[in-house]
PDB file of C-alpha atoms and ligand atoms in Angstrom:
ATOM      1  CA  MET A 642       0.000   0.000   0.000  1.00 48.00           C
ATOM      2  CA  SER A 643       2.991   2.239   0.428  1.00 48.00           C
ATOM      3  CA  GLU A 644       2.622   5.217  -1.905  1.00 51.00           C
ATOM      4  CA  ALA A 645       5.915   7.028  -1.409  1.00 43.00           C
ATOM      5  CA  GLY A 646       9.287   5.909  -2.593  1.00 42.00           C
ATOM      6  CA  ALA A 647       8.250   2.929  -4.659  1.00 47.00           C
ATOM      7  CA  GLY A 648       8.838   3.486  -8.347  1.00 50.00           C
ATOM      8  CA  THR A 649       5.525   2.952 -10.014  1.00 63.00           C
ATOM      9  CA  ALA A 650       6.926   1.871 -13.363  1.00 76.00           C
ATOM     10  CA  SER A 651       9.911  -0.194 -12.238  1.00 92.00           C
ATOM     11  CA  SER A 652       9.539  -3.960 -12.338  1.00 95.00           C
ATOM     12  CA  HIS A 653      10.108  -6.149  -9.283  1.00 97.00           C
ATOM     13  CA  VAL A 654      10.285  -9.899  -9.814  1.00 97.00           C
ATOM     14  CA  TRP A 655      11.552 -12.593  -7.435  1.00 98.00           C
ATOM     15  CA  THR A 656      12.116 -16.320  -7.819  1.00 97.00           C
ATOM     16  CA  SER A 657      10.840 -18.811  -5.253  1.00 97.00           C
ATOM     17  CA  ALA A 658      13.007 -21.632  -3.892  1.00 95.00           C
ATOM     18  CA  ARG A 659      11.044 -23.956  -6.186  1.00 94.00           C
ATOM     19  CA  GLY A 660      12.106 -21.871  -9.157  1.00 97.00           C
ATOM     20  CA  THR A 661       8.798 -20.124  -9.887  1.00 97.00           C
ATOM     21  CA  ARG A 662       9.006 -16.500 -10.954  1.00 98.00           C
ATOM     22  CA  SER A 663       6.773 -14.274  -8.837  1.00 98.00           C
ATOM     23  CA  ASN A 664       5.140 -12.779 -11.952  1.00 98.00           C
ATOM     24  CA  ASP A 665       4.352 -16.123 -13.636  1.00 98.00           C
ATOM     25  CA  ARG A 666       0.613 -15.694 -14.217  1.00 98.00           C
ATOM     26  CA  ALA A 667       0.210 -19.098 -15.835  1.00 98.00           C
ATOM     27  CA  ALA A 668       1.829 -20.860 -12.863  1.00 98.00           C
ATOM     28  CA  PHE A 669      -0.245 -18.783 -10.454  1.00 98.00           C
ATOM     29  CA  ALA A 670      -3.500 -19.558 -12.269  1.00 98.00           C
ATOM     30  CA  GLU A 671      -2.638 -23.239 -12.524  1.00 98.00           C
ATOM     31  CA  GLN A 672      -1.776 -23.579  -8.825  1.00 98.00           C
ATOM     32  CA  LEU A 673      -4.871 -21.610  -7.792  1.00 98.00           C
ATOM     33  CA  SER A 674      -7.207 -23.640 -10.004  1.00 97.00           C
ATOM     34  CA  ARG A 675      -5.958 -26.874  -8.436  1.00 97.00           C
ATOM     35  CA  LEU A 676      -7.280 -25.540  -5.093  1.00 97.00           C
ATOM     36  CA  GLY A 677     -10.751 -24.738  -6.410  1.00 95.00           C
ATOM     37  CA  ALA A 678     -12.671 -27.722  -4.984  1.00 93.00           C
ATOM     38  CA  GLY A 679     -15.377 -26.410  -2.659  1.00 92.00           C
ATOM     39  CA  TRP A 680     -15.350 -22.941  -4.174  1.00 96.00           C
ATOM     40  CA  ARG A 681     -17.631 -21.125  -6.611  1.00 97.00           C
ATOM     41  CA  THR A 682     -16.018 -18.585  -8.882  1.00 97.00           C
ATOM     42  CA  THR A 683     -17.688 -15.544 -10.424  1.00 97.00           C
ATOM     43  CA  LEU A 684     -16.184 -13.193 -12.977  1.00 98.00           C
ATOM     44  CA  LEU A 685     -16.741  -9.662 -11.689  1.00 98.00           C
ATOM     45  CA  GLY A 686     -15.387  -8.040 -14.826  1.00 98.00           C
ATOM     46  CA  MET A 687     -12.608  -7.820 -17.390  1.00 98.00           C
ATOM     47  CA  PRO A 688     -10.591  -4.678 -16.533  1.00 98.00           C
ATOM     48  CA  LEU A 689      -8.000  -4.004 -19.259  1.00 98.00           C
ATOM     49  CA  GLY A 690      -9.143  -7.254 -20.880  1.00 98.00           C
ATOM     50  CA  GLU A 691      -8.070  -9.432 -17.925  1.00 98.00           C
ATOM     51  CA  PRO A 692     -10.370 -11.470 -15.675  1.00 97.00           C
ATOM     52  CA  LEU A 693     -11.137 -10.194 -12.167  1.00 98.00           C
ATOM     53  CA  PRO A 694     -12.558 -13.265 -10.419  1.00 98.00           C
ATOM     54  CA  LEU A 695     -14.314 -13.624  -7.071  1.00 98.00           C
ATOM     55  CA  TRP A 696     -14.164 -16.876  -5.138  1.00 98.00           C
ATOM     56  CA  ARG A 697     -16.750 -17.897  -2.548  1.00 97.00           C
ATOM     57  CA  ARG A 698     -17.090 -21.036  -0.479  1.00 92.00           C
ATOM     58  CA  ALA A 699     -19.803 -23.183  -2.009  1.00 85.00           C
ATOM     59  CA  ALA A 700     -21.277 -24.376   1.291  1.00 79.00           C
ATOM     60  CA  VAL A 701     -21.411 -22.076   4.272  1.00 83.00           C
ATOM     61  CA  ALA A 702     -22.678 -22.613   7.805  1.00 84.00           C
ATOM     62  CA  PRO A 703     -25.564 -20.315   8.782  1.00 84.00           C
ATOM     63  CA  ALA A 704     -24.433 -17.245  10.742  1.00 91.00           C
ATOM     64  CA  ALA A 705     -20.784 -17.884   9.912  1.00 95.00           C
ATOM     65  CA  PRO A 706     -18.647 -14.713   9.960  1.00 96.00           C
ATOM     66  CA  ARG A 707     -18.557 -13.064   6.532  1.00 97.00           C
ATOM     67  CA  LEU A 708     -14.926 -12.373   5.631  1.00 98.00           C
ATOM     68  CA  LEU A 709     -13.301 -11.025   2.472  1.00 98.00           C
ATOM     69  CA  VAL A 710      -9.629 -11.411   1.526  1.00 98.00           C
ATOM     70  CA  ALA A 711      -8.302  -9.365  -1.420  1.00 99.00           C
ATOM     71  CA  CYS A 712      -4.894  -9.834  -3.044  1.00 98.00           C
ATOM     72  CA  GLY A 713      -2.778  -8.407  -5.820  1.00 98.00           C
ATOM     73  CA  PHE A 714      -3.767  -4.757  -5.989  1.00 98.00           C
ATOM     74  CA  HIS A 715      -0.132  -3.790  -6.585  1.00 98.00           C
ATOM     75  CA  GLY A 716       1.892  -5.824  -9.075  1.00 98.00           C
ATOM     76  CA  GLU A 717       5.236  -5.396  -7.344  1.00 98.00           C
ATOM     77  CA  GLU A 718       3.751  -6.976  -4.187  1.00 98.00           C
ATOM     78  CA  PRO A 719       3.361 -10.593  -5.384  1.00 98.00           C
ATOM     79  CA  ALA A 720       3.677 -12.363  -2.018  1.00 98.00           C
ATOM     80  CA  GLY A 721       0.010 -11.536  -1.370  1.00 98.00           C
ATOM     81  CA  PRO A 722      -1.482 -13.616  -4.190  1.00 98.00           C
ATOM     82  CA  TRP A 723       1.109 -16.361  -3.702  1.00 98.00           C
ATOM     83  CA  GLY A 724       0.461 -16.292   0.047  1.00 98.00           C
ATOM     84  CA  LEU A 725      -3.218 -16.906  -0.655  1.00 98.00           C
ATOM     85  CA  VAL A 726      -2.267 -19.974  -2.719  1.00 98.00           C
ATOM     86  CA  GLU A 727      -0.095 -21.175   0.173  1.00 98.00           C
ATOM     87  CA  TYR A 728      -2.928 -20.561   2.637  1.00 98.00           C
ATOM     88  CA  LEU A 729      -5.458 -22.494   0.535  1.00 98.00           C
ATOM     89  CA  ARG A 730      -2.948 -25.317   0.053  1.00 98.00           C
ATOM     90  CA  THR A 731      -2.581 -25.724   3.817  1.00 98.00           C
ATOM     91  CA  ALA A 732      -6.099 -24.826   5.047  1.00 97.00           C
ATOM     92  CA  SER A 733      -8.242 -27.625   6.433  1.00 93.00           C
ATOM     93  CA  PRO A 734     -11.870 -27.967   5.295  1.00 90.00           C
ATOM     94  CA  ALA A 735     -12.937 -27.554   8.934  1.00 90.00           C
ATOM     95  CA  GLU A 736     -11.020 -24.288   9.167  1.00 93.00           C
ATOM     96  CA  LEU A 737     -12.643 -22.974   6.003  1.00 94.00           C
ATOM     97  CA  ASP A 738     -16.125 -24.207   6.889  1.00 91.00           C
ATOM     98  CA  ARG A 739     -16.261 -22.138  10.078  1.00 93.00           C
ATOM     99  CA  VAL A 740     -16.441 -18.897   8.073  1.00 96.00           C
ATOM    100  CA  ASP A 741     -18.259 -17.456   5.064  1.00 96.00           C
ATOM    101  CA  LEU A 742     -15.104 -16.656   3.135  1.00 97.00           C
ATOM    102  CA  ALA A 743     -14.793 -14.756  -0.131  1.00 98.00           C
ATOM    103  CA  LEU A 744     -11.586 -14.114  -2.040  1.00 98.00           C
ATOM    104  CA  LEU A 745     -10.340 -11.716  -4.680  1.00 98.00           C
ATOM    105  CA  PRO A 746      -7.212 -13.708  -5.589  1.00 98.00           C
ATOM    106  CA  LEU A 747      -5.696 -11.240  -8.052  1.00 98.00           C
ATOM    107  CA  VAL A 748      -7.079  -7.757  -8.644  1.00 98.00           C
ATOM    108  CA  ASN A 749      -4.353  -6.192 -10.811  1.00 98.00           C
ATOM    109  CA  ALA A 750      -3.485  -8.921 -13.307  1.00 98.00           C
ATOM    110  CA  THR A 751      -1.538  -6.706 -15.721  1.00 98.00           C
ATOM    111  CA  GLY A 752       0.602  -5.287 -12.917  1.00 98.00           C
ATOM    112  CA  PHE A 753       1.263  -8.789 -11.569  1.00 98.00           C
ATOM    113  CA  SER A 754       2.518  -9.995 -14.953  1.00 98.00           C
ATOM    114  CA  ALA A 755       4.772  -6.983 -15.400  1.00 98.00           C
ATOM    115  CA  GLY A 756       5.920  -6.837 -11.784  1.00 98.00           C
ATOM    116  CA  THR A 757       4.851  -3.208 -11.699  1.00 98.00           C
ATOM    117  CA  ARG A 758       2.955  -1.435  -8.962  1.00 97.00           C
ATOM    118  CA  PHE A 759       0.328   0.105 -11.219  1.00 97.00           C
ATOM    119  CA  ASN A 760      -1.742  -1.549 -13.937  1.00 97.00           C
ATOM    120  CA  ARG A 761      -0.879  -1.485 -17.638  1.00 97.00           C
ATOM    121  CA  ALA A 762      -2.741   1.818 -17.995  1.00 97.00           C
ATOM    122  CA  GLY A 763      -0.573   3.410 -15.309  1.00 96.00           C
ATOM    123  CA  GLN A 764      -3.403   3.561 -12.765  1.00 95.00           C
ATOM    124  CA  ASN A 765      -3.148   2.770  -9.046  1.00 95.00           C
ATOM    125  CA  PRO A 766      -5.692   0.016  -8.368  1.00 97.00           C
ATOM    126  CA  ASN A 767      -5.783   0.780  -4.637  1.00 96.00           C
ATOM    127  CA  ARG A 768      -6.817   4.417  -4.864  1.00 94.00           C
ATOM    128  CA  GLY A 769      -9.889   6.266  -6.049  1.00 94.00           C
ATOM    129  CA  PHE A 770     -12.466   4.276  -4.088  1.00 96.00           C
ATOM    130  CA  MET A 771     -13.584   7.367  -2.165  1.00 92.00           C
ATOM    131  CA  SER A 772     -13.630  10.098  -4.757  1.00 78.00           C
ATOM    132  CA  ALA A 773     -15.342  12.485  -2.376  1.00 68.00           C
ATOM    133  CA  LEU A 774     -12.239  12.306  -0.198  1.00 68.00           C
ATOM    134  CA  ASN A 775      -9.705  13.456  -2.781  1.00 66.00           C
ATOM    135  CA  ASP A 776      -9.108  13.843  -6.480  1.00 71.00           C
ATOM    136  CA  ASP A 777      -8.088  10.232  -7.078  1.00 82.00           C
ATOM    137  CA  ARG A 778      -9.899   8.553  -9.921  1.00 90.00           C
ATOM    138  CA  PRO A 779     -10.638   4.828  -9.761  1.00 95.00           C
ATOM    139  CA  SER A 780      -8.574   2.461 -11.874  1.00 96.00           C
ATOM    140  CA  ALA A 781     -10.080   0.048 -14.386  1.00 97.00           C
ATOM    141  CA  GLU A 782     -10.013  -2.598 -11.636  1.00 98.00           C
ATOM    142  CA  GLY A 783     -11.482  -0.117  -9.153  1.00 97.00           C
ATOM    143  CA  GLU A 784     -14.384   0.600 -11.507  1.00 97.00           C
ATOM    144  CA  VAL A 785     -15.237  -3.106 -11.500  1.00 98.00           C
ATOM    145  CA  LEU A 786     -15.058  -3.324  -7.704  1.00 98.00           C
ATOM    146  CA  LEU A 787     -17.041  -0.110  -7.251  1.00 97.00           C
ATOM    147  CA  ALA A 788     -19.757  -1.557  -9.494  1.00 98.00           C
ATOM    148  CA  HIS A 789     -20.042  -4.477  -7.035  1.00 98.00           C
ATOM    149  CA  ALA A 790     -20.079  -2.364  -3.872  1.00 98.00           C
ATOM    150  CA  ALA A 791     -23.223  -3.901  -2.397  1.00 98.00           C
ATOM    151  CA  LEU A 792     -21.952  -7.427  -2.994  1.00 98.00           C
ATOM    152  CA  LEU A 793     -18.561  -6.632  -1.447  1.00 98.00           C
ATOM    153  CA  ASP A 794     -20.294  -4.983   1.536  1.00 98.00           C
ATOM    154  CA  ALA A 795     -22.146  -8.233   2.169  1.00 97.00           C
ATOM    155  CA  LEU A 796     -19.147 -10.501   1.620  1.00 98.00           C
ATOM    156  CA  GLY A 797     -16.931  -8.508   3.977  1.00 98.00           C
ATOM    157  CA  ALA A 798     -19.577  -7.523   6.517  1.00 98.00           C
ATOM    158  CA  ASP A 799     -17.586  -8.939   9.437  1.00 98.00           C
ATOM    159  CA  GLY A 800     -14.086  -8.283   8.161  1.00 98.00           C
ATOM    160  CA  VAL A 801     -11.993  -7.275   5.150  1.00 98.00           C
ATOM    161  CA  MET A 802      -8.293  -7.933   4.669  1.00 98.00           C
ATOM    162  CA  SER A 803      -6.127  -6.765   1.781  1.00 98.00           C
ATOM    163  CA  CYS A 804      -2.707  -8.346   1.258  1.00 99.00           C
ATOM    164  CA  HIS A 805       0.057  -5.913   0.320  1.00 98.00           C
ATOM    165  CA  GLU A 806       3.806  -5.506   0.530  1.00 98.00           C
ATOM    166  CA  ASP A 807       6.141  -2.554   0.923  1.00 98.00           C
ATOM    167  CA  VAL A 808       9.078  -3.004  -1.435  1.00 96.00           C
ATOM    168  CA  GLY A 809      11.103  -0.289   0.248  1.00 91.00           C
ATOM    169  CA  VAL A 810      11.408  -1.688   3.763  1.00 96.00           C
ATOM    170  CA  ASP A 811      12.730  -4.685   5.648  1.00 96.00           C
ATOM    171  CA  ALA A 812      10.064  -4.759   8.359  1.00 98.00           C
ATOM    172  CA  ALA A 813       6.361  -5.592   8.468  1.00 98.00           C
ATOM    173  CA  TYR A 814       3.349  -3.543   9.535  1.00 98.00           C
ATOM    174  CA  VAL A 815      -0.447  -3.454   9.387  1.00 98.00           C
ATOM    175  CA  TYR A 816      -3.041  -0.845   8.534  1.00 98.00           C
ATOM    176  CA  GLY A 817      -5.851  -1.606  10.952  1.00 98.00           C
ATOM    177  CA  TYR A 818      -9.389  -0.205  10.794  1.00 98.00           C
ATOM    178  CA  GLU A 819     -11.634  -0.719  13.792  1.00 98.00           C
ATOM    179  CA  ARG A 820     -14.542   1.179  15.335  1.00 98.00           C
ATOM    180  CA  ALA A 821     -12.464   2.141  18.343  1.00 98.00           C
ATOM    181  CA  ASP A 822      -9.994   4.781  19.456  1.00 97.00           C
ATOM    182  CA  ALA A 823      -7.048   2.399  19.535  1.00 98.00           C
ATOM    183  CA  PRO A 824      -6.084  -0.888  17.873  1.00 98.00           C
ATOM    184  CA  GLY A 825      -7.940  -3.851  19.323  1.00 98.00           C
ATOM    185  CA  ALA A 826      -7.610  -7.600  19.071  1.00 98.00           C
ATOM    186  CA  PHE A 827      -8.350  -7.635  15.337  1.00 98.00           C
ATOM    187  CA  SER A 828      -5.408  -5.438  14.319  1.00 98.00           C
ATOM    188  CA  ARG A 829      -3.084  -6.886  16.927  1.00 98.00           C
ATOM    189  CA  ARG A 830      -3.751 -10.461  15.834  1.00 98.00           C
ATOM    190  CA  LEU A 831      -2.692  -9.681  12.258  1.00 98.00           C
ATOM    191  CA  ARG A 832       0.307  -7.667  13.475  1.00 98.00           C
ATOM    192  CA  ASP A 833       1.366 -10.582  15.692  1.00 98.00           C
ATOM    193  CA  ALA A 834       1.064 -13.016  12.772  1.00 98.00           C
ATOM    194  CA  LEU A 835       3.529 -10.901  10.786  1.00 98.00           C
ATOM    195  CA  ALA A 836       5.765 -10.375  13.828  1.00 98.00           C
ATOM    196  CA  ALA A 837       6.298 -14.131  14.004  1.00 98.00           C
ATOM    197  CA  HIS A 838       8.087 -13.817  10.639  1.00 98.00           C
ATOM    198  CA  PHE A 839       9.644 -10.341  10.528  1.00 98.00           C
ATOM    199  CA  ALA A 840      10.717  -7.447  12.670  1.00 98.00           C
ATOM    200  CA  LEU A 841       7.992  -4.831  12.972  1.00 98.00           C
ATOM    201  CA  HIS A 842       8.358  -1.366  11.482  1.00 98.00           C
ATOM    202  CA  PRO A 843       9.867   0.982  14.066  1.00 97.00           C
ATOM    203  CA  ASP A 844       7.543   3.500  15.679  1.00 98.00           C
ATOM    204  CA  GLY A 845       7.364   6.805  13.849  1.00 97.00           C
ATOM    205  CA  ALA A 846       5.988   7.370  10.383  1.00 96.00           C
ATOM    206  CA  VAL A 847       5.378   5.292   7.280  1.00 95.00           C
ATOM    207  CA  ASP A 848       4.001   6.999   4.172  1.00 89.00           C
ATOM    208  CA  GLU A 849       3.313  10.078   6.269  1.00 91.00           C
ATOM    209  CA  ARG A 850       1.120   8.080   8.627  1.00 95.00           C
ATOM    210  CA  ARG A 851       1.860   7.414  12.272  1.00 97.00           C
ATOM    211  CA  VAL A 852       2.896   3.838  12.942  1.00 98.00           C
ATOM    212  CA  ALA A 853       3.061   2.531  16.501  1.00 98.00           C
ATOM    213  CA  ASP A 854       3.683  -1.047  17.616  1.00 98.00           C
ATOM    214  CA  GLY A 855       3.582  -2.099  13.969  1.00 98.00           C
ATOM    215  CA  ILE A 856       0.094  -0.671  13.341  1.00 98.00           C
ATOM    216  CA  VAL A 857      -1.146   2.328  11.357  1.00 98.00           C
ATOM    217  CA  PHE A 858      -4.614   2.912  12.748  1.00 98.00           C
ATOM    218  CA  ASN A 859      -7.790   4.142  11.043  1.00 98.00           C
ATOM    219  CA  ALA A 860      -6.025   5.893   8.147  1.00 95.00           C
ATOM    220  CA  ILE A 861      -8.889   6.733   5.790  1.00 93.00           C
ATOM    221  CA  ASP A 862      -7.105   7.134   2.470  1.00 89.00           C
ATOM    222  CA  GLY A 863      -9.303   6.146  -0.463  1.00 92.00           C
ATOM    223  CA  SER A 864      -7.995   2.579  -0.498  1.00 96.00           C
ATOM    224  CA  PHE A 865     -10.176  -0.496  -1.038  1.00 98.00           C
ATOM    225  CA  GLU A 866      -9.972  -1.450   2.634  1.00 98.00           C
ATOM    226  CA  ALA A 867     -10.702   2.077   3.924  1.00 97.00           C
ATOM    227  CA  TRP A 868     -13.639   2.272   1.504  1.00 97.00           C
ATOM    228  CA  LEU A 869     -15.294  -0.939   2.687  1.00 98.00           C
ATOM    229  CA  PHE A 870     -14.639  -0.041   6.342  1.00 98.00           C
ATOM    230  CA  THR A 871     -16.241   3.360   5.827  1.00 97.00           C
ATOM    231  CA  ARG A 872     -19.212   1.680   4.141  1.00 97.00           C
ATOM    232  CA  GLY A 873     -19.771  -0.546   7.168  1.00 98.00           C
ATOM    233  CA  ALA A 874     -17.424  -3.550   7.316  1.00 98.00           C
ATOM    234  CA  GLY A 875     -16.989  -4.567  10.935  1.00 98.00           C
ATOM    235  CA  ALA A 876     -13.211  -4.254  10.693  1.00 98.00           C
ATOM    236  CA  ALA A 877     -10.640  -4.005   7.944  1.00 98.00           C
ATOM    237  CA  ALA A 878      -6.909  -4.334   7.490  1.00 98.00           C
ATOM    238  CA  CYS A 879      -4.126  -4.052   4.992  1.00 98.00           C
ATOM    239  CA  ILE A 880      -1.095  -6.163   5.808  1.00 98.00           C
ATOM    240  CA  GLU A 881       2.370  -5.218   4.557  1.00 98.00           C
ATOM    241  CA  THR A 882       5.239  -7.678   4.269  1.00 98.00           C
ATOM    242  CA  PRO A 883       8.754  -6.327   3.624  1.00 98.00           C
ATOM    243  CA  GLY A 884       9.848  -6.437  -0.003  1.00 98.00           C
ATOM    244  CA  ARG A 885      13.497  -6.497   0.997  1.00 97.00           C
ATOM    245  CA  ALA A 886      13.063  -9.885   2.724  1.00 98.00           C
ATOM    246  CA  ALA A 887      13.355 -13.268   0.995  1.00 98.00           C
ATOM    247  CA  PHE A 888      10.368 -13.975  -1.239  1.00 98.00           C
ATOM    248  CA  ASP A 889       9.456 -17.371   0.254  1.00 98.00           C
ATOM    249  CA  ALA A 890       9.502 -15.902   3.759  1.00 98.00           C
ATOM    250  CA  ARG A 891       7.096 -13.188   2.626  1.00 98.00           C
ATOM    251  CA  VAL A 892       4.754 -15.778   1.103  1.00 98.00           C
ATOM    252  CA  ALA A 893       4.794 -17.753   4.351  1.00 98.00           C
ATOM    253  CA  ALA A 894       4.023 -14.626   6.364  1.00 98.00           C
ATOM    254  CA  GLN A 895       1.145 -13.682   4.072  1.00 99.00           C
ATOM    255  CA  ALA A 896      -0.338 -17.177   4.451  1.00 98.00           C
ATOM    256  CA  ALA A 897       0.019 -16.946   8.242  1.00 98.00           C
ATOM    257  CA  ALA A 898      -1.709 -13.569   8.329  1.00 98.00           C
ATOM    258  CA  ILE A 899      -4.582 -14.868   6.188  1.00 98.00           C
ATOM    259  CA  ARG A 900      -4.898 -17.820   8.575  1.00 98.00           C
ATOM    260  CA  ALA A 901      -4.957 -15.444  11.551  1.00 98.00           C
ATOM    261  CA  PHE A 902      -7.662 -13.368   9.844  1.00 98.00           C
ATOM    262  CA  VAL A 903      -9.807 -16.377   8.951  1.00 97.00           C
ATOM    263  CA  SER A 904      -9.367 -18.166  12.273  1.00 94.00           C
ATOM    264  CA  GLY A 905     -10.249 -15.104  14.312  1.00 89.00           C
TER     265      GLY A 905
HETATM  266 NI1  LIG B1056       0.445  -2.044  -1.912  1.00 75.90          NI
END
């Protein structure tokens, strides 16, 4: 989610220990599709000619918490989408069946393929959701998500988490959104999941926001997560793994944070 410092046009690509390039869309799609049993997929739209799919659990227990995980808004932050694959690969059916889980596995497909932060049109897919707040315009991907606002409200009614990285740092942090004056258990649980893998960002500022104990709190900034929180999601978060760390470690941390979010 970091907006300062990261070159928006420069390409960032890593290679996993298994030899997979982080921007290999075909490998990503193939590995994701192998995990599709028990899920229904819907095509929300085709921004810039690329599919923007939504995954939902096919069978859901009544009154299960409604949770939404979104990945791949920024193409130079590939551990999010790959972390989701790792989470699904290791999640038990019982774990998944306790919640009403929806997934946006890859929002910015053109950025992912190029390893670039923005999409092929040079737009930031994680800004412009709250046009009344600033002059940001939505991206092609944002237009698709905005058109499904009511659906996304319902899917993330009890919690929204967006999986990001910060290429410029070697420590992790969380943007937490809660209806409280200070971070509560929701934000701290995600922060602690990342802290098991990386040092936390030192107290001070990150992207001109105050960060304390690894958490930036209630920063309403026109992002996807701030938008859905403002619209009524019970809580929201954006997790940030450090782009300077080893790629596989970042993928593992993303999977752990998703597990912490889903498990409550
Ligand atoms: Ni980001």
